[in-house]
Amino acid sequence: DATALFCGEDNRFGTHLEVYPRPDGTVYICGIGGSDYITTSELQDSAFLFDCPPKDDRVEAAASAFQMMSDTYSTRGELAKTQACMRPCPPDAKPYMGRVPGYTGAYINGGHNCWGIAWAPASGKAIAELVLEGESRSVDLRPFNPARYTSQGRGGRGRKKKGLSVGEQW
């Protein structure tokens, strides 16, 4: 069963849970909030956080919020495992979808933040169309251009020297 529950903001606990029942009877919960933000220099130093432990206060918030939603969990449920992970989120909160600038035949479809699972079918279809047909018909990919934070993705205004951008671009 491909059932998922996407909850709104719960200001009592500072959560916005996503609840995924699994075939083995367990329930996966995410959307706990309280993420740490990684600076550009931290990301450049190491692409991964080798130690990304869950925060006890956020785990408790999620458990409390879910207890309010589930009679079974509030009376018989137990927390079997906690974990945390890095979640990709570009500065404008829009995913990177499209051709990778400067590389032939390279594409990216990532950075969907917490919406990756929900947007996967549409994102996958759009990128498949781009790869196989040369353009996406189902989704306008211009707002998600992977080059939008590079000089190639900006408006093209600024100083030029023999057709190449030099100095400040906007």
PDB file of C-alpha atoms in Angstrom:
ATOM      1  CA  ASP A   1       0.000   0.000   0.000  1.00  0.00           C
ATOM      2  CA  ALA A   2       1.510   3.309  -1.075  1.00  0.00           C
ATOM      3  CA  THR A   3      -0.157   5.358   1.636  1.00  0.00           C
ATOM      4  CA  ALA A   4       1.485   8.422   3.148  1.00  0.00           C
ATOM      5  CA  LEU A   5       0.181  11.132   5.439  1.00  0.00           C
ATOM      6  CA  PHE A   6       1.526  14.665   5.038  1.00  0.00           C
ATOM      7  CA  CYS A   7       0.576  16.776   8.047  1.00  0.00           C
ATOM      8  CA  GLY A   8       0.400  20.533   8.348  1.00  0.00           C
ATOM      9  CA  GLU A   9       2.381  22.538  10.836  1.00  0.00           C
ATOM     10  CA  ASP A  10       1.779  21.464  14.429  1.00  0.00           C
ATOM     11  CA  ASN A  11       2.719  24.532  16.447  1.00  0.00           C
ATOM     12  CA  ARG A  12       2.353  22.623  19.728  1.00  0.00           C
ATOM     13  CA  PHE A  13       5.479  20.624  18.894  1.00  0.00           C
ATOM     14  CA  GLY A  14       7.078  22.589  16.052  1.00  0.00           C
ATOM     15  CA  THR A  15       6.696  19.693  13.625  1.00  0.00           C
ATOM     16  CA  HIS A  16       5.167  19.015  10.213  1.00  0.00           C
ATOM     17  CA  LEU A  17       5.176  15.238  10.204  1.00  0.00           C
ATOM     18  CA  GLU A  18       5.207  12.947   7.233  1.00  0.00           C
ATOM     19  CA  VAL A  19       3.986   9.475   8.167  1.00  0.00           C
ATOM     20  CA  TYR A  20       4.784   6.404   6.056  1.00  0.00           C
ATOM     21  CA  PRO A  21       3.303   3.062   7.174  1.00  0.00           C
ATOM     22  CA  ARG A  22       5.503   0.187   6.010  1.00  0.00           C
ATOM     23  CA  PRO A  23       4.501  -3.340   4.962  1.00  0.00           C
ATOM     24  CA  ASP A  24       6.223  -4.868   8.003  1.00  0.00           C
ATOM     25  CA  GLY A  25       3.918  -2.947  10.380  1.00  0.00           C
ATOM     26  CA  THR A  26       6.442  -0.277  11.313  1.00  0.00           C
ATOM     27  CA  VAL A  27       5.843   3.401  10.705  1.00  0.00           C
ATOM     28  CA  TYR A  28       8.486   5.786   9.375  1.00  0.00           C
ATOM     29  CA  ILE A  29       8.086   9.392  10.512  1.00  0.00           C
ATOM     30  CA  CYS A  30       9.988  12.435   9.308  1.00  0.00           C
ATOM     31  CA  GLY A  31       9.400  16.187   9.128  1.00  0.00           C
ATOM     32  CA  ILE A  32      10.629  16.803  12.614  1.00  0.00           C
ATOM     33  CA  GLY A  33      12.232  20.185  11.934  1.00  0.00           C
ATOM     34  CA  GLY A  34      15.166  21.731  13.731  1.00  0.00           C
ATOM     35  CA  SER A  35      17.673  21.156  10.936  1.00  0.00           C
ATOM     36  CA  ASP A  36      21.184  22.531  11.139  1.00  0.00           C
ATOM     37  CA  TYR A  37      22.250  24.628   8.193  1.00  0.00           C
ATOM     38  CA  ILE A  38      25.612  24.002   6.618  1.00  0.00           C
ATOM     39  CA  THR A  39      27.566  26.950   5.290  1.00  0.00           C
ATOM     40  CA  THR A  40      29.117  26.983   1.842  1.00  0.00           C
ATOM     41  CA  SER A  41      32.611  26.722   3.317  1.00  0.00           C
ATOM     42  CA  GLU A  42      31.604  23.733   5.478  1.00  0.00           C
ATOM     43  CA  LEU A  43      30.150  22.045   2.417  1.00  0.00           C
ATOM     44  CA  GLN A  44      33.277  22.775   0.383  1.00  0.00           C
ATOM     45  CA  ASP A  45      35.487  21.328   3.143  1.00  0.00           C
ATOM     46  CA  SER A  46      33.545  18.060   3.206  1.00  0.00           C
ATOM     47  CA  ALA A  47      30.556  17.089   1.088  1.00  0.00           C
ATOM     48  CA  PHE A  48      29.213  14.872   3.864  1.00  0.00           C
ATOM     49  CA  LEU A  49      28.577  15.137   7.552  1.00  0.00           C
ATOM     50  CA  PHE A  50      30.037  11.945   8.925  1.00  0.00           C
ATOM     51  CA  ASP A  51      28.296  12.503  12.235  1.00  0.00           C
ATOM     52  CA  CYS A  52      24.670  13.564  11.879  1.00  0.00           C
ATOM     53  CA  PRO A  53      22.982  12.409  15.087  1.00  0.00           C
ATOM     54  CA  PRO A  54      19.289  13.023  15.735  1.00  0.00           C
ATOM     55  CA  LYS A  55      18.476  15.760  18.220  1.00  0.00           C
ATOM     56  CA  ASP A  56      16.775  14.362  21.318  1.00  0.00           C
ATOM     57  CA  ASP A  57      14.400  17.320  21.666  1.00  0.00           C
ATOM     58  CA  ARG A  58      13.217  16.933  18.050  1.00  0.00           C
ATOM     59  CA  VAL A  59      12.741  13.169  18.451  1.00  0.00           C
ATOM     60  CA  GLU A  60      10.628  13.841  21.547  1.00  0.00           C
ATOM     61  CA  ALA A  61       8.621  16.477  19.657  1.00  0.00           C
ATOM     62  CA  ALA A  62       7.881  14.024  16.840  1.00  0.00           C
ATOM     63  CA  ALA A  63       6.944  11.238  19.247  1.00  0.00           C
ATOM     64  CA  SER A  64       4.617  13.562  21.161  1.00  0.00           C
ATOM     65  CA  ALA A  65       2.994  14.872  17.989  1.00  0.00           C
ATOM     66  CA  PHE A  66       2.467  11.331  16.661  1.00  0.00           C
ATOM     67  CA  GLN A  67       1.012  10.179  19.991  1.00  0.00           C
ATOM     68  CA  MET A  68      -1.671  12.841  19.556  1.00  0.00           C
ATOM     69  CA  MET A  69      -2.517  11.387  16.130  1.00  0.00           C
ATOM     70  CA  SER A  70      -2.355   7.651  16.836  1.00  0.00           C
ATOM     71  CA  ASP A  71      -4.190   5.836  19.620  1.00  0.00           C
ATOM     72  CA  THR A  72      -2.140   2.718  18.865  1.00  0.00           C
ATOM     73  CA  TYR A  73       1.180   4.532  19.168  1.00  0.00           C
ATOM     74  CA  SER A  74       0.138   6.435  22.273  1.00  0.00           C
ATOM     75  CA  THR A  75      -0.862   3.210  24.092  1.00  0.00           C
ATOM     76  CA  ARG A  76       1.316   0.439  22.623  1.00  0.00           C
ATOM     77  CA  GLY A  77       3.834   2.033  20.304  1.00  0.00           C
ATOM     78  CA  GLU A  78       7.520   2.165  20.946  1.00  0.00           C
ATOM     79  CA  LEU A  79      10.333   4.033  19.296  1.00  0.00           C
ATOM     80  CA  ALA A  80      12.576   1.440  17.658  1.00  0.00           C
ATOM     81  CA  LYS A  81      15.143   3.620  15.922  1.00  0.00           C
ATOM     82  CA  THR A  82      16.108   7.252  15.468  1.00  0.00           C
ATOM     83  CA  GLN A  83      18.286   8.725  12.783  1.00  0.00           C
ATOM     84  CA  ALA A  84      19.019  11.997  11.064  1.00  0.00           C
ATOM     85  CA  CYS A  85      20.309  12.858   7.637  1.00  0.00           C
ATOM     86  CA  MET A  86      21.401  15.752   5.492  1.00  0.00           C
ATOM     87  CA  ARG A  87      18.616  17.197   3.396  1.00  0.00           C
ATOM     88  CA  PRO A  88      19.536  19.117   0.249  1.00  0.00           C
ATOM     89  CA  CYS A  89      17.897  22.520   0.012  1.00  0.00           C
ATOM     90  CA  PRO A  90      19.088  25.173  -2.455  1.00  0.00           C
ATOM     91  CA  PRO A  91      18.946  28.791  -1.235  1.00  0.00           C
ATOM     92  CA  ASP A  92      15.709  29.514  -3.123  1.00  0.00           C
ATOM     93  CA  ALA A  93      14.122  26.203  -1.983  1.00  0.00           C
ATOM     94  CA  LYS A  94      13.651  25.115  -5.618  1.00  0.00           C
ATOM     95  CA  PRO A  95      15.215  21.856  -6.791  1.00  0.00           C
ATOM     96  CA  TYR A  96      17.948  21.653  -9.403  1.00  0.00           C
ATOM     97  CA  MET A  97      16.400  20.026 -12.465  1.00  0.00           C
ATOM     98  CA  GLY A  98      17.932  20.035 -15.920  1.00  0.00           C
ATOM     99  CA  ARG A  99      21.167  19.880 -17.844  1.00  0.00           C
ATOM    100  CA  VAL A 100      24.394  20.286 -15.904  1.00  0.00           C
ATOM    101  CA  PRO A 101      26.128  23.358 -17.333  1.00  0.00           C
ATOM    102  CA  GLY A 102      29.448  22.669 -19.033  1.00  0.00           C
ATOM    103  CA  TYR A 103      28.912  18.913 -19.467  1.00  0.00           C
ATOM    104  CA  THR A 104      27.403  17.092 -22.414  1.00  0.00           C
ATOM    105  CA  GLY A 105      24.854  14.429 -21.524  1.00  0.00           C
ATOM    106  CA  ALA A 106      24.858  15.203 -17.781  1.00  0.00           C
ATOM    107  CA  TYR A 107      21.627  15.978 -15.938  1.00  0.00           C
ATOM    108  CA  ILE A 108      20.640  16.634 -12.345  1.00  0.00           C
ATOM    109  CA  ASN A 109      17.365  16.114 -10.543  1.00  0.00           C
ATOM    110  CA  GLY A 110      17.983  16.865  -6.869  1.00  0.00           C
ATOM    111  CA  GLY A 111      17.728  19.338  -4.031  1.00  0.00           C
ATOM    112  CA  HIS A 112      14.003  18.832  -3.498  1.00  0.00           C
ATOM    113  CA  ASN A 113      14.310  19.444   0.256  1.00  0.00           C
ATOM    114  CA  CYS A 114      11.545  17.609   2.109  1.00  0.00           C
ATOM    115  CA  TRP A 115       9.439  17.307  -1.050  1.00  0.00           C
ATOM    116  CA  GLY A 116      11.540  14.696  -2.832  1.00  0.00           C
ATOM    117  CA  ILE A 117       9.174  11.805  -2.175  1.00  0.00           C
ATOM    118  CA  ALA A 118       6.052  13.759  -3.103  1.00  0.00           C
ATOM    119  CA  TRP A 119       7.564  15.326  -6.221  1.00  0.00           C
ATOM    120  CA  ALA A 120       9.428  12.225  -7.431  1.00  0.00           C
ATOM    121  CA  PRO A 121       6.876  11.112 -10.059  1.00  0.00           C
ATOM    122  CA  ALA A 122       6.608  14.528 -11.741  1.00  0.00           C
ATOM    123  CA  SER A 123      10.331  15.270 -11.429  1.00  0.00           C
ATOM    124  CA  GLY A 124      11.275  11.880 -12.825  1.00  0.00           C
ATOM    125  CA  LYS A 125       8.910  12.258 -15.755  1.00  0.00           C
ATOM    126  CA  ALA A 126      10.208  15.751 -16.549  1.00  0.00           C
ATOM    127  CA  ILE A 127      13.855  14.666 -16.526  1.00  0.00           C
ATOM    128  CA  ALA A 128      13.071  11.515 -18.529  1.00  0.00           C
ATOM    129  CA  GLU A 129      11.411  13.692 -21.178  1.00  0.00           C
ATOM    130  CA  LEU A 130      14.425  16.018 -21.184  1.00  0.00           C
ATOM    131  CA  VAL A 131      16.907  13.173 -21.567  1.00  0.00           C
ATOM    132  CA  LEU A 132      14.941  11.151 -24.111  1.00  0.00           C
ATOM    133  CA  GLU A 133      13.203  13.896 -26.118  1.00  0.00           C
ATOM    134  CA  GLY A 134      15.432  16.935 -25.637  1.00  0.00           C
ATOM    135  CA  GLU A 135      12.890  18.937 -23.630  1.00  0.00           C
ATOM    136  CA  SER A 136      10.353  18.493 -20.871  1.00  0.00           C
ATOM    137  CA  ARG A 137       6.756  18.781 -21.980  1.00  0.00           C
ATOM    138  CA  SER A 138       5.168  18.065 -18.607  1.00  0.00           C
ATOM    139  CA  VAL A 139       7.038  20.619 -16.461  1.00  0.00           C
ATOM    140  CA  ASP A 140       8.524  24.016 -17.307  1.00  0.00           C
ATOM    141  CA  LEU A 141      12.069  23.453 -16.058  1.00  0.00           C
ATOM    142  CA  ARG A 142      13.240  27.073 -16.404  1.00  0.00           C
ATOM    143  CA  PRO A 143      12.661  27.961 -12.706  1.00  0.00           C
ATOM    144  CA  PHE A 144      14.731  24.904 -11.696  1.00  0.00           C
ATOM    145  CA  ASN A 145      17.714  25.550 -13.994  1.00  0.00           C
ATOM    146  CA  PRO A 146      20.842  24.135 -12.304  1.00  0.00           C
ATOM    147  CA  ALA A 147      22.828  27.080 -13.720  1.00  0.00           C
ATOM    148  CA  ARG A 148      20.744  29.701 -11.905  1.00  0.00           C
ATOM    149  CA  TYR A 149      23.494  30.380  -9.361  1.00  0.00           C
ATOM    150  CA  THR A 150      26.275  30.498 -11.934  1.00  0.00           C
ATOM    151  CA  SER A 151      27.219  33.264 -14.333  1.00  0.00           C
ATOM    152  CA  GLN A 152      25.696  31.063 -17.089  1.00  0.00           C
ATOM    153  CA  GLY A 153      22.316  31.145 -15.375  1.00  0.00           C
ATOM    154  CA  ARG A 154      22.092  34.863 -14.697  1.00  0.00           C
ATOM    155  CA  GLY A 155      20.579  37.514 -16.900  1.00  0.00           C
ATOM    156  CA  GLY A 156      23.642  37.880 -19.099  1.00  0.00           C
ATOM    157  CA  ARG A 157      24.065  41.554 -18.314  1.00  0.00           C
ATOM    158  CA  GLY A 158      27.434  42.865 -17.303  1.00  0.00           C
ATOM    159  CA  ARG A 159      30.871  43.450 -18.750  1.00  0.00           C
ATOM    160  CA  LYS A 160      31.993  41.323 -21.663  1.00  0.00           C
ATOM    161  CA  LYS A 161      35.372  40.794 -23.266  1.00  0.00           C
ATOM    162  CA  LYS A 162      35.315  39.054 -26.633  1.00  0.00           C
ATOM    163  CA  GLY A 163      31.897  37.588 -25.765  1.00  0.00           C
ATOM    164  CA  LEU A 164      32.961  36.239 -22.361  1.00  0.00           C
ATOM    165  CA  SER A 165      31.537  37.554 -19.118  1.00  0.00           C
ATOM    166  CA  VAL A 166      34.132  39.422 -17.055  1.00  0.00           C
ATOM    167  CA  GLY A 167      33.692  41.196 -13.755  1.00  0.00           C
ATOM    168  CA  GLU A 168      30.319  41.571 -12.084  1.00  0.00           C
ATOM    169  CA  GLN A 169      27.382  39.930 -13.827  1.00  0.00           C
ATOM    170  CA  TRP A 170      23.691  40.390 -13.122  1.00  0.00           C
TER     171      TRP A 170
END
